PDB file of C-alpha atoms in Angstrom:
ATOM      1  CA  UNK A 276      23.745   4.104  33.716  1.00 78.00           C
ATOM      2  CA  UNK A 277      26.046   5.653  30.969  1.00 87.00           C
ATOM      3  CA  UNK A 278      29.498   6.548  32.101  1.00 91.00           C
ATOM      4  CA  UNK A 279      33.193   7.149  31.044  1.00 96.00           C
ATOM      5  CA  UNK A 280      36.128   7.501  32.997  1.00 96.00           C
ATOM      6  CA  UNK A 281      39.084   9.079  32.187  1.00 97.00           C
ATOM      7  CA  UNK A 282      42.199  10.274  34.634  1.00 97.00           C
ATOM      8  CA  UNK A 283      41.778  13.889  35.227  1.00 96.00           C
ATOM      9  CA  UNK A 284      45.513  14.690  35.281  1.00 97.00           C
ATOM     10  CA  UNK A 285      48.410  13.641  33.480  1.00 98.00           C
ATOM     11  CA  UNK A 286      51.479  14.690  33.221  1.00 98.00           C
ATOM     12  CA  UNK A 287      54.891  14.478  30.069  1.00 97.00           C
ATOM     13  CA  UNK A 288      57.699  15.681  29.360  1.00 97.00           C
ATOM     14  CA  UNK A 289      58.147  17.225  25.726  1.00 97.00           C
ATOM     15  CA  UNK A 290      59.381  15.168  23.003  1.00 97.00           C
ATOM     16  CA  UNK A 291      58.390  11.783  24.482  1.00 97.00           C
ATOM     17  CA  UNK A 292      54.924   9.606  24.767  1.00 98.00           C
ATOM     18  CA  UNK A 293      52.057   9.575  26.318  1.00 98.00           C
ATOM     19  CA  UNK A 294      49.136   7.492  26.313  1.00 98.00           C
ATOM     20  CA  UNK A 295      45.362   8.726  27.941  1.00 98.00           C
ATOM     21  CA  UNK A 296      42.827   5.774  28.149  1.00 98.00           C
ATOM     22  CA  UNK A 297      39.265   6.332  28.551  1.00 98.00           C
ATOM     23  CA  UNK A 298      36.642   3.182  29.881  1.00 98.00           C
ATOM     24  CA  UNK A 299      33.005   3.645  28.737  1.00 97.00           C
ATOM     25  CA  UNK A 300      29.737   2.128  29.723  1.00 96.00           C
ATOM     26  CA  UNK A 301      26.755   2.909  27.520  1.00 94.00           C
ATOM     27  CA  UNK A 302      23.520   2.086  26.249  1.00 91.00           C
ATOM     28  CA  UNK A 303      24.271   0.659  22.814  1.00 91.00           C
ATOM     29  CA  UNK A 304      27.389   1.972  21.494  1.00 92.00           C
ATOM     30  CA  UNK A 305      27.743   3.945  17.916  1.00 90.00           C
ATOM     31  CA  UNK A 306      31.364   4.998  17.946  1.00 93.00           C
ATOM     32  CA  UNK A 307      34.225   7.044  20.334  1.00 96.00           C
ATOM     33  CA  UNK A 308      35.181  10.289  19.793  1.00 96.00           C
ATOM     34  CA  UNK A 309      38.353  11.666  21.098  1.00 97.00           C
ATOM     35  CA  UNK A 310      38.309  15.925  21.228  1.00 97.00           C
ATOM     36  CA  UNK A 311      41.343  18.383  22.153  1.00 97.00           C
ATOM     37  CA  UNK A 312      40.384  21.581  24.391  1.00 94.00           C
ATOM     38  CA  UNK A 313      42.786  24.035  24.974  1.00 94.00           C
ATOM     39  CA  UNK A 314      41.960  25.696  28.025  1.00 90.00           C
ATOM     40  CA  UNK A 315      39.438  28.821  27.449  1.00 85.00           C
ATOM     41  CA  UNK A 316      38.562  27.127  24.349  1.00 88.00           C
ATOM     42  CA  UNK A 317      36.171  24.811  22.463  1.00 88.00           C
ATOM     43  CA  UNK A 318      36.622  21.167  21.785  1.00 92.00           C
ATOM     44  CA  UNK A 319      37.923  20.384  18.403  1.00 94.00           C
ATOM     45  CA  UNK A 320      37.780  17.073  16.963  1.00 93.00           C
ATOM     46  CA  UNK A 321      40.618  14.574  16.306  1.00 96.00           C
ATOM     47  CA  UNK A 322      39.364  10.904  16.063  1.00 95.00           C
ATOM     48  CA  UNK A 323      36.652   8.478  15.977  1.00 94.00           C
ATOM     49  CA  UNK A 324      37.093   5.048  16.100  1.00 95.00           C
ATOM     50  CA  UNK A 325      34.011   2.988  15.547  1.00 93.00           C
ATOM     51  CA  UNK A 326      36.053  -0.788  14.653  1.00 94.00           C
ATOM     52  CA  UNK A 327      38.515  -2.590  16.955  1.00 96.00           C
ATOM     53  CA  UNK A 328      42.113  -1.416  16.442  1.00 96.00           C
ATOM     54  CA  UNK A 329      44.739   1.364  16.084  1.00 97.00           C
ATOM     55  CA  UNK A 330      43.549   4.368  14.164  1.00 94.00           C
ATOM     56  CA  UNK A 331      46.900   6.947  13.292  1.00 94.00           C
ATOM     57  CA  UNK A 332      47.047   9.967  12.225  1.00 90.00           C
ATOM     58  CA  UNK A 333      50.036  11.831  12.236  1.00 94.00           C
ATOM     59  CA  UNK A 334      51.410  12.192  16.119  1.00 96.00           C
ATOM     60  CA  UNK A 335      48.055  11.228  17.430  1.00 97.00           C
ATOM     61  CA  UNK A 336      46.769   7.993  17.388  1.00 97.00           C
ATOM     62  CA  UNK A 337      43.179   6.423  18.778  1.00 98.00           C
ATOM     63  CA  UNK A 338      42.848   2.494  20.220  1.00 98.00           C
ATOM     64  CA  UNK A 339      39.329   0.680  20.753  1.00 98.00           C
ATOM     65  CA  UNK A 340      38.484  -2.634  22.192  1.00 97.00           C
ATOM     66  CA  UNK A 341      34.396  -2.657  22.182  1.00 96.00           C
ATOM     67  CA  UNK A 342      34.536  -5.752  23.927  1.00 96.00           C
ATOM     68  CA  UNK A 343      36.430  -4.230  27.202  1.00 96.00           C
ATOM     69  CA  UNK A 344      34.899  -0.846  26.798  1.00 96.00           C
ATOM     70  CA  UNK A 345      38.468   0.743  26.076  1.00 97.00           C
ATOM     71  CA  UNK A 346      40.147   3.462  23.970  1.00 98.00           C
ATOM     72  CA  UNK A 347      43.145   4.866  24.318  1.00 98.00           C
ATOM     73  CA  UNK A 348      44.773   8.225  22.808  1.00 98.00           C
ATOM     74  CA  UNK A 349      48.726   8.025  21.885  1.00 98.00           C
ATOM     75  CA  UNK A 350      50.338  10.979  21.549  1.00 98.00           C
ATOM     76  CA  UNK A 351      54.018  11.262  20.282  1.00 97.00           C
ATOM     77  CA  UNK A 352      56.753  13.323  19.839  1.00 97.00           C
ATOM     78  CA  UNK A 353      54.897  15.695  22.437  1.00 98.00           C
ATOM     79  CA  UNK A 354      54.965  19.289  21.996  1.00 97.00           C
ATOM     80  CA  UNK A 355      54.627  22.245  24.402  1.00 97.00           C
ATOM     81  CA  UNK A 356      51.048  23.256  22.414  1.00 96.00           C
ATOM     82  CA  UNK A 357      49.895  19.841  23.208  1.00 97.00           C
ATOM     83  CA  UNK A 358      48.866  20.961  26.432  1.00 97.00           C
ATOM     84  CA  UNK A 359      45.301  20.583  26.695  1.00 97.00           C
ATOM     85  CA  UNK A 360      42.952  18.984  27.953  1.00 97.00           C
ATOM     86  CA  UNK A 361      41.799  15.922  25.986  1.00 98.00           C
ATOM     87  CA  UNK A 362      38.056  14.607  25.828  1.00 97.00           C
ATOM     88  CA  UNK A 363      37.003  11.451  25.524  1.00 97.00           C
ATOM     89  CA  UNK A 364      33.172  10.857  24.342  1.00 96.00           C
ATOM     90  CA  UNK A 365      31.023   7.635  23.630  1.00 95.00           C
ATOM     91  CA  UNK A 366      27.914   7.567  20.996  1.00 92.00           C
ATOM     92  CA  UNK A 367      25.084   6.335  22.302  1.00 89.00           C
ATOM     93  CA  UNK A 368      21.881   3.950  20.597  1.00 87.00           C
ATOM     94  CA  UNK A 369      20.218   7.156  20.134  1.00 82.00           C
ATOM     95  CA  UNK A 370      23.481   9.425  18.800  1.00 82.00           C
ATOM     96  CA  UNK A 371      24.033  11.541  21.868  1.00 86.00           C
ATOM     97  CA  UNK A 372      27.403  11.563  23.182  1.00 90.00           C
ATOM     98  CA  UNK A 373      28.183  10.850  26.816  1.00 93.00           C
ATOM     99  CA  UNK A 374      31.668  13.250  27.601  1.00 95.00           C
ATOM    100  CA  UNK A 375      34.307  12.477  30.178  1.00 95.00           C
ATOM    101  CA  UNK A 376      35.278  15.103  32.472  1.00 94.00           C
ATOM    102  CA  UNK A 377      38.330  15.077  30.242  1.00 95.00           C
ATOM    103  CA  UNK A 378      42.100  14.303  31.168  1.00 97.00           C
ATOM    104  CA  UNK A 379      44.243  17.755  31.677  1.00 97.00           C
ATOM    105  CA  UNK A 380      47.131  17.137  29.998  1.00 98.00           C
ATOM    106  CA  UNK A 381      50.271  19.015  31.217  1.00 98.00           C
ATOM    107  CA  UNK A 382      54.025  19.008  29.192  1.00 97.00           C
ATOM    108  CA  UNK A 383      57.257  20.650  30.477  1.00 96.00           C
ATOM    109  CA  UNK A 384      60.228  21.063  28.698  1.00 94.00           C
TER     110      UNK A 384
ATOM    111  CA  UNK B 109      35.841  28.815   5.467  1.00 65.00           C
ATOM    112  CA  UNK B 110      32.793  26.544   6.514  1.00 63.00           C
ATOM    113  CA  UNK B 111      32.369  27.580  10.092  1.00 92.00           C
ATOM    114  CA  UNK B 112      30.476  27.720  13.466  1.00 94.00           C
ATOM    115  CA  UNK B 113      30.549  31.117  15.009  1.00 94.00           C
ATOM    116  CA  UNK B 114      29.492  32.201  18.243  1.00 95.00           C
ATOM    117  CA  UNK B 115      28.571  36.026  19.259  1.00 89.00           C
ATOM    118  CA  UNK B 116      29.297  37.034  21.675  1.00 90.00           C
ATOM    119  CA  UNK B 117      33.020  35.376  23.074  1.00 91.00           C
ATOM    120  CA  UNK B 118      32.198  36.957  26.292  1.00 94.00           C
ATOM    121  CA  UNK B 119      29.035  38.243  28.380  1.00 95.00           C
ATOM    122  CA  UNK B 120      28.311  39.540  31.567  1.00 95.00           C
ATOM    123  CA  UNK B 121      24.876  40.057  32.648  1.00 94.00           C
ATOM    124  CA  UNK B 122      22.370  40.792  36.113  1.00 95.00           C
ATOM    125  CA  UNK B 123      21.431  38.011  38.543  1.00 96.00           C
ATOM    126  CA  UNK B 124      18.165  37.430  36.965  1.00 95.00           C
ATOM    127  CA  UNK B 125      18.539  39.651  34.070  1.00 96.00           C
ATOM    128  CA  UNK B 126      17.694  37.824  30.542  1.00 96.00           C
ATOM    129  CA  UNK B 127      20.511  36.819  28.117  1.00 96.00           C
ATOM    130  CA  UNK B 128      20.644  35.710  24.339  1.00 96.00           C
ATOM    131  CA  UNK B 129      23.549  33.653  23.122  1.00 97.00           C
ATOM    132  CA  UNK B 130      23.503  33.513  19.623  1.00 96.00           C
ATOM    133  CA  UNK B 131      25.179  30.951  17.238  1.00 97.00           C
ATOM    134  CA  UNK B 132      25.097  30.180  13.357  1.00 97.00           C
ATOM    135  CA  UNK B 133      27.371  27.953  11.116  1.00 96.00           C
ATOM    136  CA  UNK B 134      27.657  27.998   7.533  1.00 94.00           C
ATOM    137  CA  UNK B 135      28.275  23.712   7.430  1.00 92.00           C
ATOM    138  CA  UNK B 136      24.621  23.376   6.724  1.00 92.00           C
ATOM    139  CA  UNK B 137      24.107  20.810   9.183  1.00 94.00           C
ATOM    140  CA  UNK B 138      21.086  19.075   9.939  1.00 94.00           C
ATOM    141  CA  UNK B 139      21.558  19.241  13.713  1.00 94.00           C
ATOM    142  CA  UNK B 140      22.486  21.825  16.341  1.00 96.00           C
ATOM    143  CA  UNK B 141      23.342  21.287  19.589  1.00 96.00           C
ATOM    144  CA  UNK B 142      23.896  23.230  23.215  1.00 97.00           C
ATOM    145  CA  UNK B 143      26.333  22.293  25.784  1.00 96.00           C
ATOM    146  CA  UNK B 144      26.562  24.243  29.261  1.00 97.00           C
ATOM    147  CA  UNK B 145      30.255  23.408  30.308  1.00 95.00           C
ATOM    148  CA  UNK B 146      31.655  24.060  33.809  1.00 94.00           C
ATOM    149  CA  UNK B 147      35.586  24.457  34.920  1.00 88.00           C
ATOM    150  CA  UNK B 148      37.278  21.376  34.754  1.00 86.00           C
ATOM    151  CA  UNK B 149      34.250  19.170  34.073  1.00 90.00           C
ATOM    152  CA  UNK B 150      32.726  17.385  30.487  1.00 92.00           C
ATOM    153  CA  UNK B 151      30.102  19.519  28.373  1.00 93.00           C
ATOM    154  CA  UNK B 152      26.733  19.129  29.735  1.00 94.00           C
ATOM    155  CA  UNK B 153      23.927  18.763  26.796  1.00 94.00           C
ATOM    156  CA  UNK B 154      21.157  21.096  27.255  1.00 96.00           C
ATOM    157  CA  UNK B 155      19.495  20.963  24.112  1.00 93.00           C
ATOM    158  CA  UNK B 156      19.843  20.240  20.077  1.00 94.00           C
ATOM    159  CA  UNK B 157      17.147  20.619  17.354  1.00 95.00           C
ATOM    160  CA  UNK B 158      17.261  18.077  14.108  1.00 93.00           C
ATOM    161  CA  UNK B 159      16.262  20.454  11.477  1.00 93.00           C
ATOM    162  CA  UNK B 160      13.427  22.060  13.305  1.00 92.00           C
ATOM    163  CA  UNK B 161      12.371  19.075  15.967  1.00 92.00           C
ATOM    164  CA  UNK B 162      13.664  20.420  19.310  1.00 92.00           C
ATOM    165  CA  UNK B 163      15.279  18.018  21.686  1.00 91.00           C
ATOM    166  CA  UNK B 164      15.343  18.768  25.157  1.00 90.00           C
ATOM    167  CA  UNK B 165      17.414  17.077  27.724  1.00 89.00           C
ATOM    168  CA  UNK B 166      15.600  15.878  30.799  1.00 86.00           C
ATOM    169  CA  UNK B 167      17.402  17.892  33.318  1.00 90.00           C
ATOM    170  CA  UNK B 168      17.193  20.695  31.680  1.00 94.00           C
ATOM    171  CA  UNK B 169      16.228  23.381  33.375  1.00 93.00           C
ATOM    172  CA  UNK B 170      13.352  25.823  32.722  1.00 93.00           C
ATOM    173  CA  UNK B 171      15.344  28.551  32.720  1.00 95.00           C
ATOM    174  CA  UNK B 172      16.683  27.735  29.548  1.00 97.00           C
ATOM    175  CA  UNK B 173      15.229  28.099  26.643  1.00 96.00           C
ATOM    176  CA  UNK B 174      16.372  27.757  22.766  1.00 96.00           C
ATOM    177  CA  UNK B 175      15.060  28.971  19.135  1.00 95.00           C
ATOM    178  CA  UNK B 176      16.027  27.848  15.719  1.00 96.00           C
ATOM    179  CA  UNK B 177      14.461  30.345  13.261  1.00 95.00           C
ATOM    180  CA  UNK B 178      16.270  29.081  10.644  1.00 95.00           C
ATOM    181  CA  UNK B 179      18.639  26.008   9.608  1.00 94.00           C
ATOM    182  CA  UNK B 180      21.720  28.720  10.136  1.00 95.00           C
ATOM    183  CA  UNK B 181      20.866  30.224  13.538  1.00 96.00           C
ATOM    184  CA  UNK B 182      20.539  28.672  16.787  1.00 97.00           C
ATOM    185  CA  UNK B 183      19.689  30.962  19.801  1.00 97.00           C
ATOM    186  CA  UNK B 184      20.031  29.955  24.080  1.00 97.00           C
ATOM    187  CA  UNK B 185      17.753  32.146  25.932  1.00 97.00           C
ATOM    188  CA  UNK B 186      18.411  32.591  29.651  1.00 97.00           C
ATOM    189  CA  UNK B 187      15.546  34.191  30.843  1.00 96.00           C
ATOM    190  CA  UNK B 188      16.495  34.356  34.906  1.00 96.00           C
ATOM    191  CA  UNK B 189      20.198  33.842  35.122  1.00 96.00           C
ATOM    192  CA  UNK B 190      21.738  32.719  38.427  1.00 96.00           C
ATOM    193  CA  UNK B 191      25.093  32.738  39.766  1.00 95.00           C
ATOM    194  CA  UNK B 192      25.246  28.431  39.273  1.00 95.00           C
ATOM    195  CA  UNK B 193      24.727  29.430  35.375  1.00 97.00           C
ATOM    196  CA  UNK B 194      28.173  31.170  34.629  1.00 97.00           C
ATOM    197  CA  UNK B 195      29.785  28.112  32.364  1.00 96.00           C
ATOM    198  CA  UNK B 196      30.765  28.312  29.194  1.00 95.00           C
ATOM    199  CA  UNK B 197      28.138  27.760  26.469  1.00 97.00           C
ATOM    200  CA  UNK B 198      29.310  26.111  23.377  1.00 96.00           C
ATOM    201  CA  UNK B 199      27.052  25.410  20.370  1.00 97.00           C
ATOM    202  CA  UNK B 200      27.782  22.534  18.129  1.00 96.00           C
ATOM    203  CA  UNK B 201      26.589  21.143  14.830  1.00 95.00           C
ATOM    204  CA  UNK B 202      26.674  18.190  12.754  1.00 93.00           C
ATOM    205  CA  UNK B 203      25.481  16.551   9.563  1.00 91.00           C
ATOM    206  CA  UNK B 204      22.919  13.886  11.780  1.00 84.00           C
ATOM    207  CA  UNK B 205      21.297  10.487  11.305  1.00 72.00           C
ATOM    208  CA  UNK B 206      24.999   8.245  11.417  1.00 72.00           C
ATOM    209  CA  UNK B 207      26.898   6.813  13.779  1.00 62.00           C
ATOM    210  CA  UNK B 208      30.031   8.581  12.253  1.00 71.00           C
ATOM    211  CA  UNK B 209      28.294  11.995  13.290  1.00 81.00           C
ATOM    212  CA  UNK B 210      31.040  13.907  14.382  1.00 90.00           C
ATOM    213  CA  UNK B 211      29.873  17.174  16.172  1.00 93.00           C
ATOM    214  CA  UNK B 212      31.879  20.701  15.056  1.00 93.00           C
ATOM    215  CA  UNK B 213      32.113  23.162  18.025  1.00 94.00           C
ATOM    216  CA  UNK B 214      31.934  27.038  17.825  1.00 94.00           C
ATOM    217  CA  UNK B 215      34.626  29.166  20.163  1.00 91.00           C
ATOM    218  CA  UNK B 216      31.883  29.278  22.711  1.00 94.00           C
ATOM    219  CA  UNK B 217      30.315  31.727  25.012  1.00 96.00           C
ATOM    220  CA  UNK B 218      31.868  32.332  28.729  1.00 95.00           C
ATOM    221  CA  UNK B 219      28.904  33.785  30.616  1.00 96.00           C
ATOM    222  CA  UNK B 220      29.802  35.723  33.731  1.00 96.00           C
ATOM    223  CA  UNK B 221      26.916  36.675  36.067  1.00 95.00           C
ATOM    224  CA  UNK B 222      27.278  39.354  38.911  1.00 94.00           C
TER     225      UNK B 222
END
């Protein structure tokens, strides 16, 4: 079956690092999608990583190994906003996305 | 701005009484999508339509229904809402046909029903 596990809590403190991974196990694989969701609110998109490697982009960076079905998120510098909860979704053969539950992120000062 | 919008934010209907959610985006994408999601739990694809070929998801139930009339409107009928269908309903869209398809969301729809 198609899966992906992420931890559903996490917690920081603001100004520092924190790193979320996410396993997947799919049929075929097309890509990895990582989403931000503040709570009440819809996804929005911040990275896809399709090759093996660090993708950065600003404060937020995205890892992927394909061969150990493993992507991390990095976040630095953490800021109060950054609370959210942070989605982590593989593409498919066929294009669909399989979500995690997503990993509630929580920052105090 | 290019855009997916979603009318209403909230709605509260019957048990049992039909609802429309309504959604449109201005991206002119190819593909639109519907995801039922829950508290605390990942978005749950109902259906999406690529241009006008609907796509339904196995488990979806009956109950739930969807029309494209055109490439800028997507509709989710509820035609007997029960009390396990409060979620939040968020419509997506994206260009299609790639593996770099990233998916846009709208603000969603948080469906109460009493």
């Amino acid at each position: 079956g198609q899966n992906i596990d992420q931890p559903t809590e996490m917690t920081a403190t603001e100004g520092a690092i924190v790193q979320i991974n996410c396993t997947y196990q799919t049929s075929g694989f097309n890509g990895l999608f990582w989403y931000q969701q503040h709570a009440g609110e819809a996804p929005t998109f911040l990275s896809y990583n399709v090759l093996d490697g660090l993708e950065e982009k600003g404060r937020f960076s995205s890892f992927l190994s394909r061969s150990k079905g493993y992507s991390y998120l990095l976040l630095k510098e953490l800021q109060m906003k950054d609370s959210a909860s942070y989605l982590c979704a593989a593409m498919d053969s066929n294009y669909q996305l399989i979500w995690g539950a997503g990993t509630k992120l929580i920052i105090k000062p | 701005d290019a855009m997916v919008i979603q009318n209403p934010r909230y709605q509260v209907t019957q048990f049992g009484k039909p609802v429309t959610l309504s959604c449109s985006q201005t991206l002119n994408h190819n593909v639109m999508y519907w995801y039922q999601q829950k508290s605390s739990q990942a978005p749950k694809l109902l259906f999406h339509y690529y241009d006008k070929d609907f796509n339904n998801e196995a488990d979806t139930p009956d109950n739930f229904q969807s029309r494209r009339p055109n490439t800028s409107f997507c509709f989710l009928d509820i035609r007997s809402p029960g009390l396990g269908d409060a979620a939040m309903y968020l419509c997506a869209t994206s260009r299609g046909g790639s593996s770099t398809d990233t998916q846009y969301f709208g603000p969603g729809t948080r469906l109460t029903v009493l």
